[in-house]
Amino acid sequence: MLRPARPKADRAAHPLIAGLEPEAAALLKRHLRRGEKRRGDLLASAGHSIQTVFFVSDGLVALFGRAPDGGTAATGLVGPGGFVGVSAALSAHHPAVRDAVALTSVQAQAIDAEALDRIATLHPDLRRRLMLYANDRIIQATQLCVCTALHTVEQRLARWLLEAYALRRDRPIELTHQQLSDLLGVRRASVTLGLHMLEGEQAVRCQRGRIEIRDLDALGRRSCGCHLAAAGESQRAYPALSSASSTDNPRD
């Protein structure tokens, strides 16, 4: 079966790597390798040491936190321009605090966590970039906590779709209703009802395991706007690296 061509990962294109001094860039290049993952693959496991860091160039990765009873809830979304293994920004010996699961096929530039730590120690600008991105993840997670506590399922669903669209651009979002319910931490029936409502307003078109965004303005009116608030905070936190954030404003 023919598969659509995927863009090749350009080691120099990732915003956290682009613009590094030549010596640091050359050192990184020697250690980077292709890091393709299939849908459903685990890229990091909470409580376990991070062996590999993934600089994502294509695809979506969901971050999940764990409850003591074994339940999980999504705490973030990473796409092109982000990286998985944020705890490694502190030290190669810090364990992952969240599970990272590929929602789609993922293309990335992979590097051993210990190698990245050594290079970041030699080149403080790289460490600074990693730490700025880690701070951005805190901003995103904080806004998500507010969103989950204060907003309706319909608002959160629209917000998540806008967030995913910002990362996927014109490509459909390939997720089932059950996967969306797991991501939002709500009943599957609530997701189905919300998607039917959005379809009725011509905001989205749903097929089996596939959601196409049709009207960003209509979707934006249904959302709570938390994705915009998080993006604004990210830009204020580090405007020079704002493109390295995992989300941006899909309506600009």
C-alpha positions as a printed Julia matrix, in Angstrom:
252×3 Matrix{Float64}:
   0.0    0.0    0.0
   1.36   3.4   -0.96
   2.02   5.79   1.89
   2.1    9.58   1.55
   5.57  11.03   1.34
   6.75  12.52   4.6
   9.06  15.52   4.89
  12.65  14.7    5.66
  13.91  15.88   9.01
  16.33  18.75   8.59
  18.73  18.78  11.48
  19.34  22.51  11.12
  15.67  23.43  10.89
  14.52  22.68  14.44
  14.04  26.05  16.19
  15.79  24.91  19.36
  18.87  24.0   17.33
  18.87  26.61  14.57
  21.09  29.58  15.32
  23.44  27.78  17.69
  27.1   28.71  17.42
  28.83  26.56  14.77
  30.86  24.51  17.23
  27.77  23.51  19.23
  25.77  22.8   16.07
  28.52  20.61  14.65
  28.81  18.67  17.91
  25.08  18.1   18.02
  25.02  16.98  14.4
  27.49  14.2   15.16
  25.12  12.78  17.79
  21.72  13.31  16.18
  20.02  10.43  14.41
  16.63   9.68  12.91
  14.06   8.93  15.57
  10.91   7.75  13.81
   8.07   6.46  16.0
   4.82   4.77  15.13
   1.4    5.78  16.38
   0.99   4.5   19.95
   4.73   4.19  20.66
   5.99   5.31  24.07
   8.73   7.96  23.86
   9.14   8.46  27.61
   7.8    6.73  30.72
   7.0    8.55  33.98
   9.38   7.66  36.8
  11.98   6.14  34.48
  15.25   7.67  33.41
  15.25   9.41  30.04
  17.5    7.52  27.68
  16.7    9.44  24.51
  15.56  13.0   23.77
  13.44  13.58  20.67
  13.44  16.91  18.8
  10.13  16.59  16.95
  10.0   17.65  13.31
   6.64  16.09  12.35
   3.73  14.47  14.17
   1.94  14.82  17.51
   2.98  13.51  20.93
   0.62  13.56  23.93
   1.96  13.96  27.46
   0.1   12.07  30.2
   0.32  12.43  33.98
  -0.44   9.49  36.28
  -2.72   9.34  39.32
  -1.97   7.09  42.33
  -4.88   4.81  41.35
  -3.35   4.22  37.93
  -5.52   6.65  35.99
  -3.97   9.02  33.47
  -4.82  12.44  32.08
  -3.31  14.44  29.26
  -1.16  17.32  30.45
   0.21  18.63  27.17
   0.71  18.23  23.45
   4.03  18.38  21.6
   4.44  18.85  17.85
   6.99  20.18  15.38
   9.37  22.6   17.08
   9.08  20.94  20.48
  11.04  18.18  22.14
  10.24  15.16  24.28
  12.4   14.53  27.33
  12.16  17.95  28.98
  13.52  16.68  32.3
  16.81  16.1   30.5
  17.11  19.89  30.2
  17.9   19.87  33.91
  20.2   16.87  33.88
  20.54  13.57  32.07
  19.82  11.84  35.39
  16.39  13.36  35.99
  13.57  10.83  35.43
  10.61  11.61  33.2
   7.66  13.04  35.09
   5.09  12.19  32.4
   4.41   9.5   29.84
   4.89  10.64  26.24
   2.85   8.74  23.64
   2.89   9.21  19.87
  -0.62  10.17  18.74
   0.45   9.98  15.1
   3.53   8.74  13.34
   6.37  10.95  14.52
   9.57  12.05  12.84
  12.24  13.42  15.11
  15.92  14.0   15.56
  16.98  11.76  18.43
  19.98  12.05  20.74
  21.1   10.17  23.82
  20.18  12.16  26.93
  23.69  11.89  28.38
  25.25  13.17  25.14
  22.85  16.11  25.09
  23.68  16.9   28.71
  27.42  16.91  27.98
  27.0   19.2   24.98
  24.71  21.56  26.92
  27.31  21.76  29.71
  29.96  22.77  27.18
  27.66  25.22  25.4
  25.47  27.26  27.79
  23.35  28.72  24.95
  21.99  25.25  24.23
  21.21  24.72  27.92
  19.44  28.09  27.98
  17.29  27.12  25.01
  16.36  23.8   26.59
  15.47  25.51  29.86
  13.35  28.12  28.09
  11.39  25.38  26.4
  11.0   23.58  29.74
   9.59  26.81  31.19
   7.18  26.98  28.27
   5.89  23.5   29.11
   5.15  24.74  32.63
   3.18  27.65  31.16
   1.22  25.28  28.91
   0.5   22.81  31.73
  -0.62  25.61  34.07
  -3.07  26.96  31.51
  -4.37  23.45  30.89
  -5.11  23.03  34.61
  -7.14  26.25  34.53
  -8.95  25.1   31.39
  -9.83  21.69  32.82
 -11.15  23.15  36.06
 -13.22  26.01  34.66
 -14.44  25.2   31.17
 -17.02  22.91  29.6
 -16.26  19.76  27.65
 -17.35  21.5   24.43
 -15.0   24.44  25.05
 -12.11  22.13  25.91
 -12.75  19.97  22.84
 -12.7   23.01  20.54
  -9.56  24.28  22.27
  -7.79  20.94  21.83
  -8.7   20.76  18.14
  -7.37  24.28  17.58
  -4.17  23.35  19.41
  -3.73  20.24  17.28
  -4.53  22.18  14.1
  -1.8   24.7   14.91
   0.65  21.81  14.84
  -0.85  19.77  11.99
  -1.82  22.75   9.81
  -3.95  21.67   6.84
  -3.76  17.95   7.59
  -6.73  16.14   9.18
  -6.44  15.06  12.81
  -6.48  11.26  12.88
  -7.99  10.35  16.25
 -10.97   8.29  17.35
 -13.68   9.53  19.73
 -12.27   7.2   22.37
  -8.78   8.65  22.05
 -10.17  12.16  22.38
 -12.13  11.15  25.47
  -8.94   9.73  27.0
  -7.05  12.94  26.2
  -9.73  15.16  27.7
 -10.54  12.85  30.6
 -14.26  12.77  29.82
 -16.84  10.21  28.69
 -16.75   9.12  25.06
 -20.4   10.11  24.7
 -19.51  13.69  25.66
 -16.89  13.85  22.91
 -19.31  12.41  20.36
 -21.97  14.96  21.32
 -19.45  17.81  21.14
 -18.2   16.76  17.7
 -21.77  16.45  16.4
 -22.42  19.99  17.58
 -19.28  21.27  15.83
 -20.25  19.4   12.68
 -23.67  21.01  12.77
 -22.0   24.42  12.8
 -19.77  23.41   9.86
 -16.68  23.88  12.04
 -15.41  20.33  11.5
 -16.08  17.29   9.34
 -15.79  13.91  11.02
 -15.16  10.54   9.45
 -14.17   7.33  11.16
 -11.0    8.13  13.1
 -10.48  11.38  11.2
 -11.4   15.0   11.95
 -11.02  17.75   9.36
 -11.07  21.39  10.46
 -13.37  23.37   8.13
 -13.94  26.74   9.83
 -11.35  28.09  12.27
 -13.47  31.08  13.21
 -16.46  28.91  14.13
 -14.19  26.6   16.11
 -12.59  29.58  17.82
 -15.97  30.92  18.92
 -16.72  27.59  20.59
 -13.37  27.36  22.37
 -12.44  28.89  25.72
  -9.38  30.62  24.24
  -6.92  28.98  26.62
  -4.64  28.01  23.74
  -4.29  31.71  22.87
  -3.59  32.69  26.47
  -0.85  30.06  26.74
   0.69  31.14  23.43
   0.72  34.77  24.58
   2.45  33.87  27.82
   5.03  31.85  25.88
   5.84  34.78  23.59
   6.24  37.11  26.56
   8.46  34.56  28.31
  10.91  34.19  25.43
   9.99  36.01  22.2
  13.26  35.06  20.5
  12.34  31.38  20.72
   8.56  31.69  20.41
   8.58  29.48  17.33
   9.96  26.65  19.45
   6.77  26.51  21.5
   4.63  23.42  21.03
   1.62  25.53  20.04
   0.94  28.77  18.24
  -2.06  30.84  17.21
  -3.86  29.11  14.32
  -6.01  32.14  13.65
  -3.2   34.62  12.95
